[in-house]
XYZ file of N, CA and C in Angstrom:
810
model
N 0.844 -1.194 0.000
C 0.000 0.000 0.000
C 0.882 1.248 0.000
N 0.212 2.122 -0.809
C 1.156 3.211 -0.869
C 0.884 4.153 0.969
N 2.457 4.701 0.414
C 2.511 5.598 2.099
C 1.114 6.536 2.527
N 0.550 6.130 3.671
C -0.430 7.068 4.047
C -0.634 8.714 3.585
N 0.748 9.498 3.480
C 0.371 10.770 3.214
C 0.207 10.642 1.537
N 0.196 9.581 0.722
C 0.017 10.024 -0.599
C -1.339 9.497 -0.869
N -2.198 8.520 -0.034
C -3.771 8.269 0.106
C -4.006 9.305 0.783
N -3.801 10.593 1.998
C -4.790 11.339 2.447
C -3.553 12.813 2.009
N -4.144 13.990 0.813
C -3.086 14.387 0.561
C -3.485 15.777 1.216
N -2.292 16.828 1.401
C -2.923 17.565 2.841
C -1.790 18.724 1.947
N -2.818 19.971 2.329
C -1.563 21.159 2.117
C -2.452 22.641 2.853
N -1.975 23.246 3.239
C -2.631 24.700 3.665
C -1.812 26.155 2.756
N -3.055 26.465 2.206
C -2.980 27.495 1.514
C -3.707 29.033 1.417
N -3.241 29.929 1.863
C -4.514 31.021 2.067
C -5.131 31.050 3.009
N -4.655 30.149 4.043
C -5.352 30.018 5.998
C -6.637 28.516 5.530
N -6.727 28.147 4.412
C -7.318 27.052 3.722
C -6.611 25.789 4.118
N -7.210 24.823 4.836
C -6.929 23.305 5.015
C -7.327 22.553 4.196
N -6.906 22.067 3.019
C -7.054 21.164 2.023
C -6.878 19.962 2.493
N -7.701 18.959 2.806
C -7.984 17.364 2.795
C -8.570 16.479 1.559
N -7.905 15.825 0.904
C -8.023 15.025 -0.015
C -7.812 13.983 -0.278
N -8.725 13.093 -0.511
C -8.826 11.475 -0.333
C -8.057 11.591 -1.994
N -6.976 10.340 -1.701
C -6.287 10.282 -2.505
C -5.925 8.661 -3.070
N -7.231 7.654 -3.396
C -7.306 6.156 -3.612
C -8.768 6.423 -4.741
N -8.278 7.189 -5.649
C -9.075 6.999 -7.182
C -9.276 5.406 -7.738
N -8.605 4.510 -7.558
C -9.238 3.407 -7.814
C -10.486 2.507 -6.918
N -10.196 3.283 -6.149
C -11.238 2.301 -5.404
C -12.368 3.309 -4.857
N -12.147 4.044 -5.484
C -13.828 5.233 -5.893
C -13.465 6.207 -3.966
N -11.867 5.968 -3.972
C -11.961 6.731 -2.395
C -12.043 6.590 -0.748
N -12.582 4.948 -1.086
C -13.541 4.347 0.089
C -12.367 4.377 1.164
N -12.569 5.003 2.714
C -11.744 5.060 3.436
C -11.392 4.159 4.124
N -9.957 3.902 4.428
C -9.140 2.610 5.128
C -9.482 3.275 6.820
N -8.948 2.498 7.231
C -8.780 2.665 8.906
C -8.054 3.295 8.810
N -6.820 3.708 8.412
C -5.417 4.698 8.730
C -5.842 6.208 8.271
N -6.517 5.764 6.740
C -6.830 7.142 6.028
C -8.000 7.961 7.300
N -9.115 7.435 7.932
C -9.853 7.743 8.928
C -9.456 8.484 9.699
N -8.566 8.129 10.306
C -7.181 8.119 11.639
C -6.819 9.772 11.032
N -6.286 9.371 9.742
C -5.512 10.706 9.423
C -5.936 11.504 9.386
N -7.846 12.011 8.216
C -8.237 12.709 8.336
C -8.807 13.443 9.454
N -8.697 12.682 10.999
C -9.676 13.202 11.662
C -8.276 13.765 12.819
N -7.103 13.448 12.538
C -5.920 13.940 13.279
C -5.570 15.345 12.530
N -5.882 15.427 11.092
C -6.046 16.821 10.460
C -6.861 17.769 11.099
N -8.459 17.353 11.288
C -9.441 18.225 11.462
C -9.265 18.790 13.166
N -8.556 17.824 13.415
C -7.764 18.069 14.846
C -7.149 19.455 14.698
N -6.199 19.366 14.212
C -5.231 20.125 14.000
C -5.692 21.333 13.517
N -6.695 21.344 12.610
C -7.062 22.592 11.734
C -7.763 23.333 13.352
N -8.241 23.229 14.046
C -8.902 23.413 15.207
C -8.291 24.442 15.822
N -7.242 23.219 16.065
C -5.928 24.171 17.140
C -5.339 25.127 16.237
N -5.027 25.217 15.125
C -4.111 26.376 14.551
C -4.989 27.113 14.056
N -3.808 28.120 14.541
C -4.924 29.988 14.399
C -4.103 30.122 12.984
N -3.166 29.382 12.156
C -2.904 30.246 10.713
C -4.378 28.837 9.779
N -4.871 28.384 10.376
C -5.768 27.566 9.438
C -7.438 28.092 9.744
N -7.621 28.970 8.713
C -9.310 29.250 9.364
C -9.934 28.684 7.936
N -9.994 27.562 7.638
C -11.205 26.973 6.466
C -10.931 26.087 6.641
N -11.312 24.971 6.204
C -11.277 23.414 5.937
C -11.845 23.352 4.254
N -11.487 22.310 3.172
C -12.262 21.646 2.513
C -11.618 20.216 2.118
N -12.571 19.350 1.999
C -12.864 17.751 2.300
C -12.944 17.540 0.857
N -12.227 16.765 -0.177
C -12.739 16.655 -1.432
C -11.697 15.406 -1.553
N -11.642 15.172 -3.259
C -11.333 13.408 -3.233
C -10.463 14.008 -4.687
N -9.823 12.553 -5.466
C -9.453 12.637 -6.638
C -10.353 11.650 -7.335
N -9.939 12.341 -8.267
C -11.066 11.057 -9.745
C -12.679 10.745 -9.467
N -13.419 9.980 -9.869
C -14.705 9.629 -10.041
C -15.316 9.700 -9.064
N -14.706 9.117 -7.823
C -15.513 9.281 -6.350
C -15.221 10.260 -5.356
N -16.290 10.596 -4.632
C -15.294 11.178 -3.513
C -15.313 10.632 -2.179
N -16.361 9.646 -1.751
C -16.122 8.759 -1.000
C -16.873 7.317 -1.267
N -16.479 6.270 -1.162
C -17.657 5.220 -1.333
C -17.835 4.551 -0.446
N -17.321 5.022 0.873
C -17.840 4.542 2.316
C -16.652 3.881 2.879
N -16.823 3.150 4.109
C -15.338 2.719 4.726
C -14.977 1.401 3.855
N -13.757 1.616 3.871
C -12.784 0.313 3.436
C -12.761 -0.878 4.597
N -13.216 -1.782 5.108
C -12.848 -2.565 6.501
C -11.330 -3.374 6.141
N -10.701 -3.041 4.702
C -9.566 -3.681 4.833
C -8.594 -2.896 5.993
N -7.659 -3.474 6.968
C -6.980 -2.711 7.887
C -7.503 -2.804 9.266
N -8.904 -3.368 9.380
C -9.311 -2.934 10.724
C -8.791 -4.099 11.172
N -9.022 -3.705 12.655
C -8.983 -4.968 13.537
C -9.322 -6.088 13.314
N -9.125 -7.271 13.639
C -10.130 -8.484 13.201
C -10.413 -8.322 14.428
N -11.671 -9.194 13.472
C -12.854 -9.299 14.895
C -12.890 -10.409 16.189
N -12.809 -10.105 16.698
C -12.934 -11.089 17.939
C -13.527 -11.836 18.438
N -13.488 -13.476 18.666
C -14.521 -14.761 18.824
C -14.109 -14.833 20.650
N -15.433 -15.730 21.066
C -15.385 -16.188 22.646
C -14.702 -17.371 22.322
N -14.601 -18.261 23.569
C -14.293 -19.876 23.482
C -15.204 -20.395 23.093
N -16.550 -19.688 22.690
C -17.172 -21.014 21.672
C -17.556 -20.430 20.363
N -16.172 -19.499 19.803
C -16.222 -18.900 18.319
C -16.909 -17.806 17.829
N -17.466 -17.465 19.059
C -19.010 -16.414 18.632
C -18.318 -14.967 18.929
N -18.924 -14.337 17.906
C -18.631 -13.065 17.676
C -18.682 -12.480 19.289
N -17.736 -11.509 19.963
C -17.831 -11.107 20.922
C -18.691 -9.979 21.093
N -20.011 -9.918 21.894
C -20.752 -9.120 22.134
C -20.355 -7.106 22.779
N -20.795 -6.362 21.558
C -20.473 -4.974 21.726
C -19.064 -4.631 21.023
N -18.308 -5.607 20.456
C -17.611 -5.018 19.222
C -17.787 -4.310 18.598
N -19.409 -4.722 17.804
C -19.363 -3.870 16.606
C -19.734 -2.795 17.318
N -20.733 -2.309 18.028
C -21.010 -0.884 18.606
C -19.863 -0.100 19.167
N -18.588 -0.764 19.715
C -17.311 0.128 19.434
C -16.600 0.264 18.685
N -16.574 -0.550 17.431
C -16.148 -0.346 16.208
C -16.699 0.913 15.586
N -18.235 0.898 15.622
C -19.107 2.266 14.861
C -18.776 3.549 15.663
N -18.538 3.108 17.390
C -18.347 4.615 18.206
C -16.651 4.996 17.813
N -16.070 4.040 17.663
C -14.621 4.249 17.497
C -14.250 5.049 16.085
N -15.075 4.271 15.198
C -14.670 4.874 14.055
C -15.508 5.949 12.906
N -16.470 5.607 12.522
C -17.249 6.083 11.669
C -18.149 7.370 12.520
N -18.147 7.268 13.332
C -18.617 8.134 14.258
C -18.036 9.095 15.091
N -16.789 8.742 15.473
C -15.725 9.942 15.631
C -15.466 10.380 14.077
N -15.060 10.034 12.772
C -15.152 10.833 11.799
C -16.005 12.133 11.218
N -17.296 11.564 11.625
C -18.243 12.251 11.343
C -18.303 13.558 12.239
N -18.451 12.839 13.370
C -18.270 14.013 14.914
C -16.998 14.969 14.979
N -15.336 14.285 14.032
C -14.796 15.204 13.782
C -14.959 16.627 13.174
N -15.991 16.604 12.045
C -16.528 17.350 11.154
C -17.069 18.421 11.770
N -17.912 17.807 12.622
C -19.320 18.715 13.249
C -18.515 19.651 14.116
N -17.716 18.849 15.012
C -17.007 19.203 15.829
C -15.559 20.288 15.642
N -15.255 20.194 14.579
C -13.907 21.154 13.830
C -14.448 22.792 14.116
N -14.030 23.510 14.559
C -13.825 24.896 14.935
C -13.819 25.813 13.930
N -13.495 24.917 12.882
C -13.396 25.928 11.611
C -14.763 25.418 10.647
N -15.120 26.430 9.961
C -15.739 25.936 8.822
C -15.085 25.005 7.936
N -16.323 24.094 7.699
C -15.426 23.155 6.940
C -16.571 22.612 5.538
N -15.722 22.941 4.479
C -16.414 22.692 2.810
C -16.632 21.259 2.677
N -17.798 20.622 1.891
C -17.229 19.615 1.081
C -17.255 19.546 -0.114
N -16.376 19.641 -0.849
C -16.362 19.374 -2.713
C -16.328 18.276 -3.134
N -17.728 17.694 -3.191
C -18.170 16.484 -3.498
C -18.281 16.605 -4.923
N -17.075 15.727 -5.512
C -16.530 15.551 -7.036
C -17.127 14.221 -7.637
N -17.843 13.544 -7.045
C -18.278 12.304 -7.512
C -19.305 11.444 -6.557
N -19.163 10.076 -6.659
C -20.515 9.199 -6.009
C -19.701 9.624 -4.316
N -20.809 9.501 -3.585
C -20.795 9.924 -1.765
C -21.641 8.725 -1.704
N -21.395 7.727 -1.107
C -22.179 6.756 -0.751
C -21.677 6.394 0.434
N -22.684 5.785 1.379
C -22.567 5.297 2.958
C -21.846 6.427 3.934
N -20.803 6.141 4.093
C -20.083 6.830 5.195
C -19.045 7.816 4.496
N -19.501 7.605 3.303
C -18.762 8.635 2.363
C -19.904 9.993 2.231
N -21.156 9.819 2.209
C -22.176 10.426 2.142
C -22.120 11.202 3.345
N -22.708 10.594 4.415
C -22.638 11.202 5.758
C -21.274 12.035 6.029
N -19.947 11.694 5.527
C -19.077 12.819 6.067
C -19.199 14.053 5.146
N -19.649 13.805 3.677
C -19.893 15.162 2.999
C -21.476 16.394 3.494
N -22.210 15.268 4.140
C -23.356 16.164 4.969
C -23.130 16.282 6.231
N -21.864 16.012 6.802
C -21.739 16.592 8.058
C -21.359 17.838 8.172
N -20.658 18.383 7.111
C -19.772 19.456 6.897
C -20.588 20.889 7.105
N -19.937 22.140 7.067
C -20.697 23.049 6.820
C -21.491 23.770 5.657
N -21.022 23.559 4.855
C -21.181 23.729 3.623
C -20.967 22.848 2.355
N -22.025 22.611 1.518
C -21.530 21.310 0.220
C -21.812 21.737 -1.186
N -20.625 21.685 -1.671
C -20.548 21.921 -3.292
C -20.619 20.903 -4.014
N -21.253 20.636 -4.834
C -21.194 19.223 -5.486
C -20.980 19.367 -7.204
N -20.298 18.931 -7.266
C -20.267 19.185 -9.231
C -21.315 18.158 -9.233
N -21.996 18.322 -11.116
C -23.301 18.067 -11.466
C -23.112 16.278 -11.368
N -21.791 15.819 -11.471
C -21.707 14.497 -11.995
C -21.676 13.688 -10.918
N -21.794 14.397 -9.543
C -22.041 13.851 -8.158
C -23.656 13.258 -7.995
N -23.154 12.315 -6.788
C -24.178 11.149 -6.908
C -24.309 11.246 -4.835
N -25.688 11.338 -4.370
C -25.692 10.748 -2.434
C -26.597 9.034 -3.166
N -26.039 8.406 -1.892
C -26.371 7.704 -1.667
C -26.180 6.389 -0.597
N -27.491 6.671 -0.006
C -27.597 5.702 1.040
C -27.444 3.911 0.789
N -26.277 3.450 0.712
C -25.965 2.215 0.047
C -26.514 1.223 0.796
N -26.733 1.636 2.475
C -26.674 0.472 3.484
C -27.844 -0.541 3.004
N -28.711 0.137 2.903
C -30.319 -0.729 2.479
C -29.704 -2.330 1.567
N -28.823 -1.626 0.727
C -28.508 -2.585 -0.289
C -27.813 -3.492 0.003
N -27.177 -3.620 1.086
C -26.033 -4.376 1.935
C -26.763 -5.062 3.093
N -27.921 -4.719 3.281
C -28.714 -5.617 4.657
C -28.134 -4.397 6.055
N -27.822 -3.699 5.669
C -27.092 -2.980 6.342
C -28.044 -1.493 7.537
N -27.869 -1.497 8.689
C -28.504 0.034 9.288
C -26.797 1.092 8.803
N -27.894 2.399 8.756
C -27.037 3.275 8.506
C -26.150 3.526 9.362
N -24.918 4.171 9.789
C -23.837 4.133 10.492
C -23.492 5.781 10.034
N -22.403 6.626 11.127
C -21.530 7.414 10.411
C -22.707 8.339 10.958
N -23.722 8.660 11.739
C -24.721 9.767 11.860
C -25.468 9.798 11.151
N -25.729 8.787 10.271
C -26.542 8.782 8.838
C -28.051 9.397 9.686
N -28.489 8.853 10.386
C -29.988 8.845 10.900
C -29.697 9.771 11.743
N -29.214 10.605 12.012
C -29.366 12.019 12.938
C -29.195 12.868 11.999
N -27.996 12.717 11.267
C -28.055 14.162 10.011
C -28.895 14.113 9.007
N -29.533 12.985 8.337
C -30.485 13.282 7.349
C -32.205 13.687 7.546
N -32.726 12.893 8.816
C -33.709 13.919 9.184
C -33.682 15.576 9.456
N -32.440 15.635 10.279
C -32.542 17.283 10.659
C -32.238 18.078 9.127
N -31.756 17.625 7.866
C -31.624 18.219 6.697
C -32.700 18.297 5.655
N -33.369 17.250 6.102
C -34.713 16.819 4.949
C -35.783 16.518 5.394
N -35.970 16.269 6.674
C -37.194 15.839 7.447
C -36.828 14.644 7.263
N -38.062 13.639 8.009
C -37.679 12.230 8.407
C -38.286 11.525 6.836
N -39.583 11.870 6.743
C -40.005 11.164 5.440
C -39.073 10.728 4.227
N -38.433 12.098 4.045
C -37.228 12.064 2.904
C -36.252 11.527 3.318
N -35.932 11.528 4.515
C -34.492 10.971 5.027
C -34.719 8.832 4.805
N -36.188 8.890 5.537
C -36.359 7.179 5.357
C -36.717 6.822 4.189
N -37.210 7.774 2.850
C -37.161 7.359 1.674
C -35.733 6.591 0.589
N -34.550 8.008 1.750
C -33.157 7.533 0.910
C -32.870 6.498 1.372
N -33.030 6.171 2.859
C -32.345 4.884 3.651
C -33.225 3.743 3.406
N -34.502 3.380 2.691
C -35.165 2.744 3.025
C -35.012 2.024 1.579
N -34.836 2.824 0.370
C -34.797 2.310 -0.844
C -33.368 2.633 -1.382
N -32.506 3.335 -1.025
C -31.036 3.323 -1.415
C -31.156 3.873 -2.948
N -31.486 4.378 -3.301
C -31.561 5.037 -4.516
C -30.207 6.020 -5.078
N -29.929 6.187 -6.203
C -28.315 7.277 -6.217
C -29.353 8.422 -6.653
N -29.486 9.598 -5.580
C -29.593 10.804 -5.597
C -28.581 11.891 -6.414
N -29.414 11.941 -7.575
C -28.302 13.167 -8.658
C -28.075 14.559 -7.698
N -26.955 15.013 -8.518
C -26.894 16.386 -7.330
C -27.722 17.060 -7.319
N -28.421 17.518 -8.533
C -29.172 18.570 -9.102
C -30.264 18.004 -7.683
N -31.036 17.228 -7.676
C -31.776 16.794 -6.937
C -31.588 16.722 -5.452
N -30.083 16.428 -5.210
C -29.870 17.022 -3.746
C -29.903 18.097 -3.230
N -29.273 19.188 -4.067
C -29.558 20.352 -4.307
C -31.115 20.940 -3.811
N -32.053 20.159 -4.367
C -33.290 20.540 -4.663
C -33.726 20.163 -3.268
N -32.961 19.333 -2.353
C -33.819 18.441 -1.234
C -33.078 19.253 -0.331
N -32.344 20.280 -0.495
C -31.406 21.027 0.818
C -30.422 20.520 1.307
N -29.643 19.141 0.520
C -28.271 18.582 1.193
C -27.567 19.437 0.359
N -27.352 19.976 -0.460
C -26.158 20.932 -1.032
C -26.390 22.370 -1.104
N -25.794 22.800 -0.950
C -25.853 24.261 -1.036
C -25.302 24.590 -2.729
N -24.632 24.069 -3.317
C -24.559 24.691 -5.121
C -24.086 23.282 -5.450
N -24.538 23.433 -6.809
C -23.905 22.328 -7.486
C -23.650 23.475 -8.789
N -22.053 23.023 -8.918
C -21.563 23.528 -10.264
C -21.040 22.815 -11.660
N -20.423 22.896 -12.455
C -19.983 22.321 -13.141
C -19.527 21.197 -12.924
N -18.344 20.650 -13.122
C -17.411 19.679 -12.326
C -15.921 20.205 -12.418
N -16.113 20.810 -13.593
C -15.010 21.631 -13.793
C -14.737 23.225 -13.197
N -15.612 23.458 -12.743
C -15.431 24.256 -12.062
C -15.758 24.094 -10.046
N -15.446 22.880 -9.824
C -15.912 22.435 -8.449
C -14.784 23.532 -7.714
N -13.290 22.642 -7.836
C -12.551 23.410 -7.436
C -12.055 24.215 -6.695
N -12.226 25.040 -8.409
C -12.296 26.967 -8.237
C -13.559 27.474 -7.144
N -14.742 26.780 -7.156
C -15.617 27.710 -6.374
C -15.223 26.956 -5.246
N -14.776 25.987 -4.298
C -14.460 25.349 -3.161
C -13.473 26.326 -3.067
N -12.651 26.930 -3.785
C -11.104 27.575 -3.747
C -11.834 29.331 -3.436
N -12.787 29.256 -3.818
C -13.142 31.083 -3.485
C -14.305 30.692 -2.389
N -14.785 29.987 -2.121
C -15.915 29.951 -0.652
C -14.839 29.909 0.360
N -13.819 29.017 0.275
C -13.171 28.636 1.450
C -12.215 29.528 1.271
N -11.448 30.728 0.230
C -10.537 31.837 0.539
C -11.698 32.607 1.797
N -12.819 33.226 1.430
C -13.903 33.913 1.697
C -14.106 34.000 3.263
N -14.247 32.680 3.790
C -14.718 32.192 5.045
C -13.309 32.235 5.706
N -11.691 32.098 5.127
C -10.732 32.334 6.049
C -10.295 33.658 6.162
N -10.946 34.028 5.306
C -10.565 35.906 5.533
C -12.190 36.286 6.773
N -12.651 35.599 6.796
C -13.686 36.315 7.623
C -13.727 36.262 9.525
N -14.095 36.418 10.122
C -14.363 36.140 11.256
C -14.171 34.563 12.088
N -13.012 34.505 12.520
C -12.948 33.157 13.008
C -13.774 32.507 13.903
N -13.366 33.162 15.169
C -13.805 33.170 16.274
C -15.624 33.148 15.931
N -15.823 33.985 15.374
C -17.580 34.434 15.146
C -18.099 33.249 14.454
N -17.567 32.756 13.432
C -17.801 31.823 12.515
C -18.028 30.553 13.597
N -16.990 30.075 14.483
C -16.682 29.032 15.193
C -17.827 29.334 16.187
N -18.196 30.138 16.519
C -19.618 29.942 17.640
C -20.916 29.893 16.883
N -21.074 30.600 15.720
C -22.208 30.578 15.211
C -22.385 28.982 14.372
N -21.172 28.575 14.146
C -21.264 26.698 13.828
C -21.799 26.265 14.911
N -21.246 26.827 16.119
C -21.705 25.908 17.354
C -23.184 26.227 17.892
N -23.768 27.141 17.632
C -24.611 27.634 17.751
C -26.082 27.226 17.054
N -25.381 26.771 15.869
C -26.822 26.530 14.512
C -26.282 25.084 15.077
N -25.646 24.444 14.940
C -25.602 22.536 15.477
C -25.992 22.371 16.725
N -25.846 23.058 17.882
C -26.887 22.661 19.488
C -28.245 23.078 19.071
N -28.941 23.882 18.524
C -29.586 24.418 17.811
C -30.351 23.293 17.844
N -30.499 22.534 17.095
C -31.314 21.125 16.240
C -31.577 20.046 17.401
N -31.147 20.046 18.596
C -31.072 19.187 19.816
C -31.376 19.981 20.748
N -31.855 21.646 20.952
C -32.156 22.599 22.416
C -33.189 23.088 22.597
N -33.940 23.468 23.615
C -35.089 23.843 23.302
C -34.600 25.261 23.412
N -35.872 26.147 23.160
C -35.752 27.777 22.898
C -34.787 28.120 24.337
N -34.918 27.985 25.345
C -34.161 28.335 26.740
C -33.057 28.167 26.372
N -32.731 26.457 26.060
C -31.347 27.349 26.288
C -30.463 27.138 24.619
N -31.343 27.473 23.572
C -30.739 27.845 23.020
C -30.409 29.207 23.161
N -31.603 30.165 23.454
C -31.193 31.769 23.672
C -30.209 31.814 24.710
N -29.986 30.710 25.605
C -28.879 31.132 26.547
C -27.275 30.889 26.163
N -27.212 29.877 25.049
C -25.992 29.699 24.176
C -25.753 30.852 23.316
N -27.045 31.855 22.896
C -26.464 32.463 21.950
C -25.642 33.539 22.750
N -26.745 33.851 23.887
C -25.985 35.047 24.980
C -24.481 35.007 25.573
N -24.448 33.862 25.606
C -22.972 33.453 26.158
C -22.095 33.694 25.085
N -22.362 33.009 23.782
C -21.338 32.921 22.434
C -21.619 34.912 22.327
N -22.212 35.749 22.404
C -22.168 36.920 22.060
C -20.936 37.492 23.094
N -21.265 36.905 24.763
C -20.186 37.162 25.251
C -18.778 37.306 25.059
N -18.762 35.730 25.257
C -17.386 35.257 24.045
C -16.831 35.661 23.261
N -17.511 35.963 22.553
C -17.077 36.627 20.964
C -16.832 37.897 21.228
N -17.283 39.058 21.608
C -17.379 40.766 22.114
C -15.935 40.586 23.194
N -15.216 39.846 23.527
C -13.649 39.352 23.801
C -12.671 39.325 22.294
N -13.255 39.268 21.441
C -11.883 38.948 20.375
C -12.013 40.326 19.758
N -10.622 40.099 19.432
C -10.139 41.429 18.552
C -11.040 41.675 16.809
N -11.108 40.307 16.504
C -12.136 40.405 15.198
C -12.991 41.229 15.512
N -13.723 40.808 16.816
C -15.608 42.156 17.327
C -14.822 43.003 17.302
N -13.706 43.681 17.684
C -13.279 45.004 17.759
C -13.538 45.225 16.472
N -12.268 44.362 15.701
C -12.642 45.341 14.483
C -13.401 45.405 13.426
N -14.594 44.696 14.155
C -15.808 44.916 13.240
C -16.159 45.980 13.222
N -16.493 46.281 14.857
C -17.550 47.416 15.282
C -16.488 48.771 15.177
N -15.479 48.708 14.958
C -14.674 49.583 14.821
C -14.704 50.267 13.024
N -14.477 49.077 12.256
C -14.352 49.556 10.751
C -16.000 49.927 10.879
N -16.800 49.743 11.021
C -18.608 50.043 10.634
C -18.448 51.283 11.309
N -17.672 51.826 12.332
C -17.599 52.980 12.869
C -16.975 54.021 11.834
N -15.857 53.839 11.572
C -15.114 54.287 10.714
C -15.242 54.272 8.786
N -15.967 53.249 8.697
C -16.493 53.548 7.262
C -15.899 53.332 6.303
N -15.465 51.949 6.844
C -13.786 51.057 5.993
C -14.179 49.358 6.251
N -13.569 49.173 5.020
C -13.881 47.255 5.318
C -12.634 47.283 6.365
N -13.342 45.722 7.039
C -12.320 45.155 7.954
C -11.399 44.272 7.862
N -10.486 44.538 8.515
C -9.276 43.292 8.344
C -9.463 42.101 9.090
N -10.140 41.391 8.922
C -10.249 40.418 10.146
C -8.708 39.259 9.711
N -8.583 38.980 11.652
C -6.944 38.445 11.664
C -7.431 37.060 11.891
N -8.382 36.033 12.582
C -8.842 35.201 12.765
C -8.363 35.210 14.568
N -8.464 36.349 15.142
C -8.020 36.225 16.235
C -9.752 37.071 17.387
């Protein structure tokens, strides 16, 4: 197998965290290591103040086609051969589910430039994100149905709160490949462009969002995601606090400072 950093390929550019699944033959589908890596990135993009964007995108035809189980652990038998009880439920909390939760959880805004088929746990990490671009030749799809399979990866928490439940158990229930144009249409993407121009517009949303407000950006993510799980109390009491919070960074200064003055702002991501 080729060296891990040439399957997950990584560069920061413009305060931009570029993550890119880099296993075009096998439509992308993530190994255990590649997992590991991406979510030790989204780590990282967190902690560093020169990284304020994220975007998640793939090479060639796919951009994810769900986990690879080549690499994992083998599975574990009792003394009378039988699968050991609660494996798999720490297998799903261990893995596919800290991936996903990496996403939600990343401090920064984070893109996905979904360049091709998103299926299973490839799907769910491109709708965990904050934002999704999809070129036209992109494909969602809920594969598990087709595999005997329940959804995994947050599938059933993020697709109701995006589509309602009806639509969400229509995709999981019949596994159908959802065109973009049509995802688009159902509220999982925010644009679908060319394919040839995926890119470039992933390359100007995510310049956009690292020139903007870090700090502000990073509470109001946190803010719209407790959001979907709070009731009115205390969501108004998260927002009061994050206003707190935020009216501390030098960005609020120089917001309320340039709107004073009658000049765009420089925001530093500080």
């Amino acid at each position: 197998m080729d060296p891990l950093d040439s399957l997950v390929l990584h560069a920061t550019d413009n305060g931009v965290s570029w993550i890119t699944l880099n296993r075009p033959e096998a439509m992308n589908a993530v190994t255990w290591d590649q997992r590991e890596r991406i979510i030790a990135l989204l780590g990282e993009a967190s902690a560093d103040p020169a990284v304020r964007a994220v975007v998640i995108t793939a090479t060639g035809r796919g951009f994810c086609a769900g986990a690879d189980l080549r690499g994992a652990p083998t599975a574990r038998t009792d003394a009378d051969g039988e699968r050991v009880t609660g494996d798999v439920a720490r297998t799903i909390r261990q893995g596919a589910q800290r991936l996903v939760t990496a996403v939600l959880d990343c401090e920064k805004p984070v893109i996905a430039a979904v360049n091709g088929t998103a299926a299973g746990l490839g799907a769910h990490l491109a709708l965990a994100c904050d934002l999704v671009l999809a070129a036209e030749s992109a494909r969602f799809i809920e594969v598990f149905v087709r595999r005997g399979l329940v959804p995994d990866g947050g599938g059933a928490y993020l697709l109701p709160r995006l589509v309602g439940p009806q639509r969400a158990k229509e995709l999981m229930f019949f596994g159908d490949a959802l065109a973009a144009a049509d995802a688009e249409r159902m509220g999982l993407v925010n644009r679908v462009v060319a394919d040839t121009e995926l890119a470039a517009t992933a390359k100007e949303w995510a310049e956009r969002l690292a020139a903007g407000p870090t700090r502000a950006l990073a509470l109001t993510k946190h803010l719209v995601n407790a959001s979907l799980d709070a009731d009115r109390t205390t969501a108004l009491a998260a927002e009061a606090w994050a206003q707190e919070i935020n009216m501390s960074t030098r960005d609020a200064n120089e917001g309320v400072a340039s709107f004073v003055e009658r000049r765009t702002p420089k925001y530093r991501g500080l």
